[in-house]
Amino acid sequence: MTNEAIGNSRRSFIKMAAAGAAAAATVNPLATSAAEERPEAGKKMRVALAGLFEEVNTFAVETMGLATITGSMSTGFQKYEGQQIIDEFRGTSTQLGGYIDALDEVTAEIVPTVYYTFGAGPTIEGKAYQKMKKDVLAGLKAAMPLDAVALTVHGAGVAEGVDDVEGDLCAAIRQELGPKVKIVMAIDHHCNLTDFNLRQVNLITIVKNYPHIDFYDVAFNAGKLLPDMVAGKITPHGYFEPLPFLMQCQSTMPGNLYAPIRIKAEEFAKRKGIYEFSYQYGFPFADIPFNTALVNCWAETPELASQTAKEFAAWIWKNRAQFAARTLTAAEALETAADELVSQERIAVQVVRDAKARSSKVLYDQSIVHLANATAQNERSFGFIPDSKSKGPVVIAEKSDNPGAGAPGDSTHVLQELIKHNVRQACVCAIRDPETVRQAVKAGVGSTIDVRLGGKLSKQSGDPIGGKAYVKSISDGRYTIVGPMLTGMRFDMGPAVGLVIGGVDVAVISGMMQAFDNGQMRVVGFDPRDYRIVVVKSANHFRAWWTDIASAIIDCDPPGIASNNLSTFKFQRKTRKVYPLDADAVYPEAAA
């Protein structure tokens, strides 16, 4: 396919999306190819590893430019090349870890090429995307001849002028390598797939769980199917069924809002003739024309793929009202945390009466009063004796400032409430503020510094917290994930410090990183068992580790660019009615 043809194809797709036709279900055309090229007898299947991974929040004010291609995940895109990919990701519970193990198991020849990754963040600048795309293509071209490419991408990439980064990248790979090379993708379920993307690949597998504890599994499954795909023994037929449904970022763990969706999808995946069945929840924080939920099905026949996807979509639509949640403000979350601590008998009733007697405030929320404490800030720098009845901390998840969804990670809303109500034995992990980190590092451990902490990177982050902060610890910000998700992956947040401000312990980091386990606490010397309340900047991935540690988990949703209150966003490129923003949205659209 020529550059002109690819450009025309892409423009045609975008034109359709703008007209509202992006909801049209699509069959993968590559599966209809009559001729299959089989590797020569006795030769190992050659499979390249490559990718470009970023989940993009288009509401973020920053951009990812050429300067962010630094090789350090604390400041931008990290590049892995050649054997680096194998050395870094073998043995990890990541997509690449899954691919590597699967390809080893089928005795394929693994050809690692180029992989860029950042996680989640703002829109990629055009020049930066084109450079990374060029590098990926050059790596694959140099690796030829190939039987297949196993791509590691997110599924919600957006660059300047390119709404569908994954589709654009796959089209370029397809043009470079030709129609006979198999392309598989294992991706996040917060993706925004398009029919343009579907036309370029031979299989797409999507994670089923949130937290995404199955990144490894979906890549492993894709890798295990490759030998039969390359040999022409199986031909997965792909089908997308979009729904006019903009979904929140909610957990699929047992007892959580989206658990029924996960369970239902698992039932469909077990049906005869299905190679892959999954549900795209979508990434709601991208203002693009095709941002909705979608059913992804790959089966033995196009008819089976279509029928199965439509059946599941109809079930989702019928039950859509039960898949919407109201979350709490910072003040409401703190009240709920206090109520939970009272129920655990970790706050005495006498403390309530004493707090009221001390206070000159006119209004006290009854449950927040339970947490009032007169201990001076300088005394708190010595720490405290953990509760004798502790069953683990109450964890407040500040979902609206989740760096894993592209939020800046510097919101002060919950910390303001903790300080306002003089809460003791509380910790916030973490606030991104490289300026304050540099200030603390320069002053040294044991110093007291004047700070303006957080609230600098977004209008919705709240005001900076001014005051004196005690420098408790200094760290290089490097740690290894020990939780069930991304186990073994090494993270570098840049320099980090542990501060005590307003009597609250705060991990302050330089880079943009959400909480996956207790790593952000460990790296600055904080122990989760010491605290009554721990605040994390994460939507759900933290649950993979914290569910067994926390005595309770409370979702919190103050203002932020990753808020689950989707009505607060101004979607200027929405081309059709979507639920729940539009109560009169219709599915299937032909019924309108």
Coordinates of C-alpha atoms in Angstrom, one line a residue:
M1 CA 0.0 0.0 0.0
T2 CA 1.4 3.4 -0.9
N3 CA 1.7 6.4 1.5
E4 CA -1.0 8.1 -0.5
A5 CA -3.3 5.1 -0.2
I6 CA -2.7 4.9 3.6
G7 CA -3.4 8.6 3.9
N8 CA -6.6 8.3 1.9
S9 CA -7.7 5.3 4.0
R10 CA -7.1 7.1 7.2
R11 CA -8.8 10.3 6.1
S12 CA -11.8 8.3 5.0
F13 CA -12.0 6.7 8.4
I14 CA -11.9 10.0 10.2
K15 CA -14.5 11.5 7.9
M16 CA -16.8 8.6 8.7
A17 CA -16.2 9.1 12.5
A18 CA -17.0 12.7 12.2
A19 CA -20.2 11.9 10.5
G20 CA -21.2 9.5 13.3
A21 CA -20.4 6.3 11.4
A22 CA -17.6 5.3 13.7
A23 CA -20.2 3.2 15.5
A24 CA -20.5 0.9 12.5
A25 CA -19.3 -2.6 13.3
T26 CA -16.2 -3.8 11.4
V27 CA -14.8 -7.1 10.3
N28 CA -11.0 -7.6 9.9
P29 CA -10.2 -7.8 6.2
L30 CA -6.8 -9.5 6.6
A31 CA -8.5 -12.6 7.8
T32 CA -10.1 -13.1 4.4
S33 CA -6.8 -13.6 2.6
A34 CA -6.8 -16.8 0.7
A35 CA -3.1 -17.4 0.5
E36 CA -1.0 -18.0 3.7
E37 CA 2.8 -18.1 3.6
R38 CA 4.2 -20.8 5.7
P39 CA 7.8 -20.8 7.1
E40 CA 10.2 -23.3 5.5
A41 CA 10.2 -26.7 7.1
G42 CA 12.8 -26.9 9.9
K43 CA 13.2 -23.1 10.3
K44 CA 12.3 -21.3 13.5
M45 CA 9.5 -18.8 13.3
R46 CA 11.0 -15.3 13.5
V47 CA 9.0 -12.9 15.7
A48 CA 10.0 -9.3 16.3
L49 CA 9.2 -7.5 19.5
A50 CA 8.4 -3.8 19.1
G51 CA 6.1 -1.1 20.4
L52 CA 5.2 2.5 21.4
F53 CA 3.3 2.7 24.7
E54 CA 1.5 5.8 26.0
E55 CA -2.1 6.3 27.3
V56 CA -2.9 9.9 26.4
N57 CA -5.1 12.3 28.4
T58 CA -6.0 15.1 25.9
F59 CA -7.2 17.3 28.7
A60 CA -3.7 17.6 30.1
V61 CA -2.1 21.0 29.5
E62 CA 1.4 19.7 29.0
T63 CA 2.7 17.9 25.9
M64 CA 5.2 15.1 25.3
G65 CA 7.7 16.7 23.0
L66 CA 11.1 15.7 21.6
A67 CA 12.7 16.8 24.9
T68 CA 10.7 14.1 26.7
I69 CA 12.5 11.3 24.7
T70 CA 15.1 11.2 27.5
G71 CA 15.6 7.5 28.2
S72 CA 14.3 8.0 31.8
M73 CA 10.8 7.2 32.7
S74 CA 10.9 9.9 35.4
T75 CA 11.0 12.6 32.7
G76 CA 9.6 11.1 29.6
F77 CA 9.7 8.2 27.1
Q78 CA 12.1 5.4 27.9
K79 CA 13.7 3.6 25.0
Y80 CA 14.6 0.0 25.0
E81 CA 16.5 -1.4 22.1
G82 CA 17.7 -4.9 21.0
Q83 CA 18.8 -7.2 23.8
Q84 CA 17.8 -4.5 26.4
I85 CA 14.2 -5.5 25.8
I86 CA 14.9 -9.1 26.7
D87 CA 17.1 -8.3 29.7
E88 CA 14.6 -5.8 31.2
F89 CA 11.3 -7.6 30.7
R90 CA 12.0 -11.3 30.8
G91 CA 10.5 -12.7 34.0
T92 CA 8.2 -9.7 34.6
S93 CA 4.4 -9.8 34.6
T94 CA 4.2 -7.3 31.6
Q95 CA 3.1 -7.6 28.0
L96 CA 6.7 -8.1 26.9
G97 CA 7.3 -10.7 29.7
G98 CA 4.3 -12.6 28.4
Y99 CA 5.4 -12.5 24.8
I100 CA 8.9 -13.6 25.7
D101 CA 7.8 -16.6 27.7
A102 CA 5.2 -17.7 25.0
L103 CA 7.7 -17.4 22.2
D104 CA 10.3 -19.3 24.2
E105 CA 7.8 -22.1 24.8
V106 CA 7.0 -22.5 21.1
T107 CA 10.8 -22.3 20.3
A108 CA 10.5 -19.2 18.2
E109 CA 13.4 -17.0 17.3
I110 CA 12.8 -13.7 19.2
V111 CA 14.0 -10.6 17.5
P112 CA 13.9 -7.6 19.9
T113 CA 13.9 -4.3 18.0
V114 CA 12.7 -1.0 19.5
Y115 CA 10.3 -0.2 22.3
Y116 CA 9.3 3.2 23.6
T117 CA 7.2 3.5 26.8
F118 CA 6.0 6.3 29.1
G119 CA 2.8 4.9 30.7
A120 CA 0.2 7.7 30.8
G121 CA 0.5 11.4 30.1
P122 CA -0.5 14.3 27.8
T123 CA -0.7 14.4 24.0
I124 CA 2.4 13.5 22.1
E125 CA 3.8 16.3 20.0
G126 CA 3.8 15.6 16.3
K127 CA 7.6 15.6 15.8
A128 CA 8.2 13.4 18.8
Y129 CA 5.7 10.8 17.6
Q130 CA 7.2 10.8 14.1
K131 CA 10.7 10.3 15.5
M132 CA 9.6 7.3 17.6
K133 CA 7.5 5.9 14.8
K134 CA 10.5 6.2 12.4
D135 CA 12.7 4.4 14.9
V136 CA 10.2 1.5 15.4
L137 CA 9.9 1.1 11.6
A138 CA 13.7 1.2 11.1
G139 CA 14.1 -1.5 13.8
L140 CA 11.6 -3.8 12.1
K141 CA 12.9 -3.2 8.6
A142 CA 16.4 -4.1 9.8
A143 CA 15.0 -7.3 11.4
M144 CA 13.5 -8.7 8.2
P145 CA 12.8 -11.3 7.1
L146 CA 10.1 -11.8 9.8
D147 CA 7.1 -14.2 10.2
A148 CA 5.4 -12.0 12.8
V149 CA 5.5 -8.9 14.9
A150 CA 4.3 -8.9 18.6
L151 CA 3.5 -5.3 19.4
T152 CA 3.4 -3.8 22.8
V153 CA 1.1 -0.7 22.7
H154 CA -1.5 0.8 25.0
G155 CA -4.4 1.4 22.7
A156 CA -5.2 5.0 23.7
G157 CA -2.3 6.8 22.1
V158 CA -3.0 10.3 20.7
A159 CA -0.5 12.6 18.9
E160 CA -0.8 16.0 17.3
G161 CA -2.7 15.4 14.1
V162 CA -3.0 11.6 14.8
D163 CA -6.1 10.6 16.9
D164 CA -5.3 6.9 16.5
V165 CA -1.6 6.4 17.2
E166 CA -1.9 2.6 17.3
G167 CA -3.8 2.5 14.0
D168 CA -1.3 4.8 12.3
L169 CA 1.7 2.9 13.6
C170 CA 0.2 -0.4 12.5
A171 CA -0.6 0.9 9.1
A172 CA 3.0 2.1 8.7
I173 CA 4.3 -1.3 9.9
R174 CA 2.0 -3.1 7.5
Q175 CA 3.2 -1.0 4.6
E176 CA 6.8 -1.6 5.5
L177 CA 6.5 -5.4 6.1
G178 CA 3.8 -6.3 3.6
P179 CA 0.6 -8.3 4.0
K180 CA 2.1 -11.7 4.8
V181 CA 3.8 -10.8 8.2
K182 CA 1.4 -11.5 11.1
I183 CA 0.9 -8.6 13.5
V184 CA -0.6 -9.2 17.0
M185 CA -1.2 -6.6 19.7
A186 CA -1.8 -7.2 23.4
I187 CA -3.3 -4.0 24.9
D188 CA -4.9 -2.3 27.8
H189 CA -8.7 -2.4 28.1
H190 CA -8.8 1.4 28.5
C191 CA -8.1 1.6 24.8
N192 CA -9.9 3.5 22.0
L193 CA -9.7 1.2 19.0
T194 CA -10.9 2.0 15.5
D195 CA -11.8 0.0 12.4
F196 CA -8.7 1.6 10.8
N197 CA -6.6 -0.2 13.4
L198 CA -8.5 -3.5 12.9
R199 CA -7.7 -3.5 9.2
Q200 CA -3.9 -3.6 9.9
V201 CA -3.6 -6.5 12.3
N202 CA -4.2 -10.2 12.6
L203 CA -5.1 -10.4 16.3
I204 CA -5.8 -8.0 19.2
T205 CA -6.0 -9.3 22.7
I206 CA -7.1 -7.0 25.5
V207 CA -6.7 -7.3 29.3
K208 CA -9.8 -8.4 31.2
N209 CA -9.0 -7.2 34.7
Y210 CA -8.7 -3.8 36.3
P211 CA -6.2 -3.6 38.1
H212 CA -4.5 -5.0 34.9
I213 CA -3.0 -8.1 36.6
D214 CA -3.3 -10.0 33.3
F215 CA -1.0 -7.9 31.0
Y216 CA 1.3 -11.0 30.9
D217 CA -1.6 -13.4 30.2
V218 CA -3.1 -11.6 27.2
A219 CA 0.4 -11.3 25.6
F220 CA 1.2 -14.9 26.4
N221 CA -2.0 -16.1 24.8
A222 CA -1.3 -14.0 21.6
G223 CA 2.2 -15.4 21.4
K224 CA 1.0 -19.0 21.8
L225 CA -1.4 -18.6 18.8
L226 CA 1.3 -17.3 16.5
P227 CA 2.7 -20.6 15.3
D228 CA -0.6 -21.8 14.0
M229 CA -1.4 -18.4 12.5
V230 CA 1.9 -18.3 10.7
A231 CA 1.5 -21.9 9.5
G232 CA -2.0 -21.1 8.2
K233 CA -3.6 -23.7 10.6
I234 CA -5.9 -21.0 12.1
T235 CA -7.2 -17.7 10.9
P236 CA -8.8 -15.6 13.6
H237 CA -11.5 -13.4 12.2
G238 CA -11.8 -10.1 14.1
Y239 CA -14.9 -8.1 14.7
F240 CA -15.6 -4.8 16.6
E241 CA -19.0 -3.8 17.9
P242 CA -18.9 -0.2 19.3
L243 CA -21.5 1.1 21.8
P244 CA -22.5 4.7 22.5
F245 CA -21.2 4.4 26.1
L246 CA -18.5 6.5 27.7
M247 CA -17.5 4.5 30.8
Q248 CA -15.9 5.5 34.0
C249 CA -12.6 3.9 35.2
Q250 CA -13.9 1.4 37.8
S251 CA -12.5 -1.8 39.1
T252 CA -13.4 -5.3 37.9
M253 CA -12.3 -7.0 41.1
P254 CA -14.9 -9.1 43.1
G255 CA -17.4 -6.9 44.7
N256 CA -16.6 -3.9 42.5
L257 CA -18.8 -2.1 40.0
Y258 CA -17.4 -3.7 36.8
A259 CA -17.0 -7.2 38.2
P260 CA -20.2 -8.5 36.5
I261 CA -18.8 -7.3 33.1
R262 CA -15.6 -9.2 33.7
I263 CA -17.5 -12.4 34.7
K264 CA -19.8 -12.2 31.7
A265 CA -16.9 -11.7 29.3
E266 CA -15.1 -14.7 30.8
E267 CA -18.2 -16.8 30.0
F268 CA -18.3 -15.6 26.4
A269 CA -14.6 -16.3 26.0
K270 CA -15.1 -20.0 26.8
R271 CA -17.5 -20.5 23.8
K272 CA -16.4 -22.9 21.1
G273 CA -14.7 -21.3 18.2
I274 CA -13.6 -18.2 20.0
Y275 CA -9.9 -17.3 20.0
E276 CA -10.2 -14.0 21.8
F277 CA -13.1 -12.2 23.5
S278 CA -12.7 -9.0 25.4
Y279 CA -14.4 -5.7 26.2
Q280 CA -12.9 -2.3 25.6
Y281 CA -14.0 -0.1 28.4
G282 CA -12.4 2.8 26.6
F283 CA -10.3 5.7 27.9
P284 CA -12.8 8.5 28.7
F285 CA -10.2 11.3 29.1
A286 CA -9.5 11.6 25.4
D287 CA -11.5 14.1 23.4
I288 CA -11.6 12.2 20.1
P289 CA -14.5 11.3 17.8
F290 CA -14.4 7.5 18.4
N291 CA -14.1 7.4 22.2
T292 CA -16.7 4.8 23.4
A293 CA -16.9 1.3 24.6
L294 CA -16.4 -1.6 22.2
V295 CA -16.6 -5.4 22.0
N296 CA -13.6 -7.2 20.6
C297 CA -14.1 -10.7 19.3
W298 CA -11.9 -13.0 17.2
A299 CA -13.4 -16.3 16.1
E300 CA -13.2 -19.1 13.6
T301 CA -15.6 -17.4 11.3
P302 CA -16.7 -13.8 10.6
E303 CA -20.3 -14.8 11.4
L304 CA -19.4 -16.2 14.8
A305 CA -17.3 -13.2 15.7
S306 CA -20.1 -10.8 14.7
Q307 CA -22.9 -12.7 16.4
T308 CA -20.9 -13.1 19.7
A309 CA -19.9 -9.4 19.8
K310 CA -23.4 -8.2 19.2
E311 CA -24.9 -10.4 21.8
F312 CA -22.5 -9.2 24.5
A313 CA -23.0 -5.5 23.4
A314 CA -26.8 -5.9 23.8
W315 CA -26.3 -7.3 27.3
I316 CA -24.1 -4.3 28.2
W317 CA -26.6 -1.8 26.8
K318 CA -29.5 -3.4 28.6
N319 CA -27.7 -3.2 32.0
R320 CA -25.9 0.2 31.4
A321 CA -27.6 2.0 34.3
Q322 CA -25.9 -0.3 36.8
F323 CA -22.5 0.5 35.5
A324 CA -22.3 4.1 36.7
A325 CA -21.0 5.3 40.0
R326 CA -21.0 8.4 42.2
T327 CA -17.7 9.0 43.9
L328 CA -16.9 11.2 47.0
T329 CA -15.4 14.7 47.4
A330 CA -12.3 15.0 49.5
A331 CA -14.3 16.0 52.6
E332 CA -16.8 13.2 52.1
A333 CA -13.9 10.7 51.7
L334 CA -12.3 11.8 55.0
E335 CA -15.7 11.5 56.8
T336 CA -16.1 8.0 55.5
A337 CA -12.5 7.1 56.5
A338 CA -13.2 8.4 60.0
D339 CA -16.5 6.4 60.3
E340 CA -14.5 3.3 59.2
L341 CA -11.9 3.9 61.9
V342 CA -14.6 4.3 64.5
S343 CA -16.2 1.0 63.5
Q344 CA -12.7 -0.6 64.0
E345 CA -12.6 0.9 67.5
R346 CA -9.4 2.8 66.6
I347 CA -10.7 6.2 67.7
A348 CA -12.1 6.6 71.3
V349 CA -15.4 8.4 71.8
Q350 CA -13.7 10.6 74.4
V351 CA -11.5 12.1 71.7
V352 CA -14.6 13.4 70.0
R353 CA -15.8 15.3 73.1
D354 CA -12.3 16.7 73.8
A355 CA -12.0 17.9 70.2
K356 CA -15.3 19.7 70.4
A357 CA -14.3 21.4 73.6
R358 CA -11.0 22.6 72.2
S359 CA -12.4 23.9 69.0
S360 CA -13.6 27.4 68.4
K361 CA -15.0 26.3 65.0
V362 CA -18.7 26.8 64.6
L363 CA -19.3 23.7 62.4
Y364 CA -17.8 20.2 62.7
D365 CA -18.8 17.2 60.7
Q366 CA -19.4 14.6 63.4
S367 CA -17.1 11.9 61.9
I368 CA -14.3 14.3 61.0
V369 CA -14.1 15.5 64.6
H370 CA -13.1 12.0 65.6
L371 CA -9.7 12.6 63.9
A372 CA -8.9 15.9 65.6
N373 CA -5.6 15.9 67.5
A374 CA -3.6 18.5 69.3
T375 CA -0.1 17.0 68.8
A376 CA 2.4 19.6 67.5
Q377 CA 3.9 19.2 64.1
N378 CA 7.5 19.0 65.3
E379 CA 6.5 16.1 67.6
R380 CA 5.1 14.3 64.7
S381 CA 8.5 14.2 63.0
F382 CA 9.4 11.4 65.4
G383 CA 6.5 9.3 64.1
F384 CA 4.1 7.5 66.4
I385 CA 3.1 4.1 67.9
P386 CA 0.9 2.2 65.4
D387 CA -2.6 1.4 66.6
S388 CA -2.8 -1.7 68.8
K389 CA -6.0 -2.7 67.0
S390 CA -4.8 -1.9 63.5
K391 CA -6.2 -4.0 60.7
G392 CA -4.3 -2.0 58.2
P393 CA -4.7 1.6 57.0
V394 CA -7.8 3.0 55.5
V395 CA -6.8 3.8 52.0
I396 CA -8.2 6.8 50.2
A397 CA -7.7 6.6 46.4
E398 CA -7.6 10.1 44.8
K399 CA -8.8 8.8 41.5
S400 CA -9.2 12.3 39.8
D401 CA -5.4 12.9 40.1
N402 CA -4.3 9.5 38.9
P403 CA -1.0 9.9 36.9
G404 CA -1.9 6.5 35.4
A405 CA -4.7 8.3 33.5
G406 CA -2.5 11.3 32.5
A407 CA -3.3 13.5 35.5
P408 CA -0.3 15.5 36.8
G409 CA -0.2 13.9 40.2
D410 CA 0.1 17.2 42.1
S411 CA -3.4 17.7 43.5
T412 CA -3.6 19.1 47.0
H413 CA -7.3 18.6 47.7
V414 CA -7.1 15.6 50.1
L415 CA -3.9 16.8 51.8
Q416 CA -5.6 20.2 52.5
E417 CA -8.5 18.3 54.2
L418 CA -6.1 16.2 56.3
I419 CA -4.2 19.3 57.5
K420 CA -7.4 21.3 58.0
H421 CA -8.7 18.7 60.4
N422 CA -5.4 18.0 62.1
V423 CA -5.4 14.3 61.3
R424 CA -2.7 12.2 62.9
Q425 CA -1.1 9.0 61.5
A426 CA -1.8 10.0 57.9
C427 CA 0.3 9.7 54.8
V428 CA 0.0 10.9 51.2
C429 CA 1.8 9.0 48.5
A430 CA 2.7 10.8 46.4
I431 CA 2.7 14.4 45.3
R432 CA 4.6 15.3 42.2
D433 CA 6.6 18.5 42.7
P434 CA 10.2 18.4 41.4
E435 CA 10.8 22.0 42.6
T436 CA 10.1 21.1 46.2
V437 CA 12.2 17.9 45.9
R438 CA 15.2 19.9 44.7
Q439 CA 14.6 22.3 47.6
A440 CA 14.5 19.5 50.2
V441 CA 17.5 17.7 48.7
K442 CA 19.6 20.9 48.9
A443 CA 18.6 21.5 52.5
G444 CA 19.2 17.9 53.6
V445 CA 17.6 15.4 56.0
G446 CA 16.6 17.0 59.3
S447 CA 16.1 20.4 57.9
T448 CA 12.9 22.5 58.0
I449 CA 12.1 24.3 54.8
D450 CA 9.4 26.8 53.6
V451 CA 7.5 25.2 50.8
R452 CA 4.7 25.7 48.3
L453 CA 3.8 22.1 47.8
G454 CA 1.8 20.9 44.8
G455 CA -1.0 22.6 42.9
K456 CA 1.2 23.9 40.1
L457 CA 0.5 21.8 37.1
S458 CA -3.2 22.1 36.5
K459 CA -6.0 24.6 37.3
Q460 CA -7.9 21.7 38.9
S461 CA -5.1 20.6 41.2
G462 CA -6.0 23.0 44.0
D463 CA -3.8 25.6 45.6
P464 CA -0.2 25.0 46.6
I465 CA 0.1 24.2 50.3
G466 CA 2.4 26.8 51.9
G467 CA 4.1 26.3 55.2
K468 CA 7.1 24.7 56.9
A469 CA 8.0 21.2 56.1
Y470 CA 10.4 18.9 57.9
V471 CA 12.7 16.8 55.6
K472 CA 12.4 13.3 56.9
S473 CA 14.2 11.4 54.1
I474 CA 15.8 11.6 50.7
S475 CA 15.9 8.9 48.0
D476 CA 16.9 8.3 44.4
G477 CA 13.2 7.3 43.7
R478 CA 14.0 3.9 42.2
Y479 CA 12.2 0.7 43.2
T480 CA 11.0 -2.6 41.9
I481 CA 7.3 -3.6 41.8
V482 CA 6.5 -6.4 44.3
G483 CA 2.7 -6.4 43.8
P484 CA 0.7 -8.7 41.6
M485 CA 0.6 -6.2 38.7
L486 CA 3.7 -5.6 36.7
T487 CA 5.7 -7.7 39.1
G488 CA 9.4 -7.3 38.8
M489 CA 9.3 -4.1 36.7
R490 CA 11.7 -1.4 37.7
F491 CA 10.5 2.1 38.2
D492 CA 12.4 5.4 38.4
M493 CA 10.4 8.4 39.7
G494 CA 13.5 10.6 39.9
P495 CA 14.7 12.1 43.2
A496 CA 12.1 11.7 45.9
V497 CA 11.8 13.0 49.5
G498 CA 9.7 12.2 52.6
L499 CA 8.3 15.4 54.2
V500 CA 6.2 16.1 57.2
I501 CA 3.9 19.1 56.5
G502 CA 0.9 20.1 58.7
G503 CA 1.6 16.9 60.7
V504 CA 1.0 14.7 57.6
D505 CA 3.7 12.5 56.1
V506 CA 4.0 13.1 52.4
A507 CA 6.1 11.4 49.7
V508 CA 7.1 14.0 47.2
I509 CA 8.4 12.8 43.8
S510 CA 9.9 14.3 40.7
G511 CA 8.4 12.1 38.0
M512 CA 4.9 11.2 37.0
M513 CA 4.0 7.9 38.5
Q514 CA 0.9 6.3 40.0
A515 CA 0.8 3.8 42.9
F516 CA 0.9 0.1 42.0
D517 CA 2.0 -1.2 45.4
N518 CA 3.7 0.4 48.4
G519 CA 6.8 1.3 46.4
Q520 CA 6.3 5.0 46.6
M521 CA 6.2 4.6 50.4
R522 CA 9.1 2.2 50.7
V523 CA 11.4 4.4 48.6
V524 CA 11.2 7.3 51.2
G525 CA 11.1 5.0 54.3
F526 CA 7.3 5.0 55.1
D527 CA 5.8 1.8 56.4
P528 CA 2.0 1.3 55.6
R529 CA 1.5 -0.4 58.9
D530 CA 2.2 2.8 60.8
Y531 CA -0.7 4.7 59.5
R532 CA -4.5 5.0 60.0
I533 CA -5.0 6.7 56.7
V534 CA -3.0 6.4 53.5
V535 CA -3.8 8.5 50.4
V536 CA -2.7 7.1 47.0
K537 CA -2.8 8.7 43.6
S538 CA -4.3 5.9 41.6
A539 CA -7.7 4.8 40.2
N540 CA -7.5 1.0 40.7
H541 CA -4.1 -0.5 40.0
F542 CA -3.1 0.1 43.6
R543 CA -5.8 -2.4 44.6
A544 CA -3.7 -5.3 43.3
W545 CA -1.4 -5.0 46.3
W546 CA -3.4 -2.9 48.7
T547 CA -6.6 -5.0 48.8
D548 CA -4.9 -7.5 51.2
I549 CA -3.2 -4.8 53.2
A550 CA -5.9 -2.1 53.7
S551 CA -8.7 -2.4 56.3
A552 CA -10.9 -0.4 53.9
I553 CA -10.6 1.3 50.5
I554 CA -12.5 4.5 49.7
D555 CA -12.6 6.2 46.3
C556 CA -12.3 9.9 46.3
D557 CA -13.0 12.2 43.3
P558 CA -12.2 15.9 43.9
P559 CA -11.7 18.1 40.9
G560 CA -9.1 16.8 38.4
I561 CA -8.4 15.9 34.8
A562 CA -9.0 12.1 35.6
S563 CA -12.3 12.6 37.4
N564 CA -15.0 9.9 37.1
N565 CA -17.5 12.7 37.0
L566 CA -17.5 12.7 33.2
S567 CA -20.0 15.5 33.0
T568 CA -17.3 18.0 34.1
F569 CA -15.4 17.5 30.9
K570 CA -16.0 19.6 27.7
F571 CA -16.0 17.1 24.9
Q572 CA -15.7 19.3 21.8
R573 CA -15.2 16.5 19.3
K574 CA -18.0 14.2 20.3
T575 CA -19.9 13.4 17.1
R576 CA -22.9 11.5 18.5
K577 CA -24.9 11.0 21.6
V578 CA -23.2 8.8 24.3
Y579 CA -24.5 7.5 27.6
P580 CA -24.5 8.7 30.3
L581 CA -23.7 12.2 29.0
D582 CA -26.8 11.9 26.8
A583 CA -29.7 10.0 28.5
D584 CA -31.3 9.6 25.1
A585 CA -28.4 7.8 23.4
V586 CA -29.5 4.9 21.3
Y587 CA -28.1 1.4 20.6
P588 CA -28.1 0.1 18.0
E589 CA -28.0 3.5 16.2
A590 CA -30.3 2.1 13.5
A591 CA -33.0 2.2 16.1
A592 CA -32.8 5.9 16.4

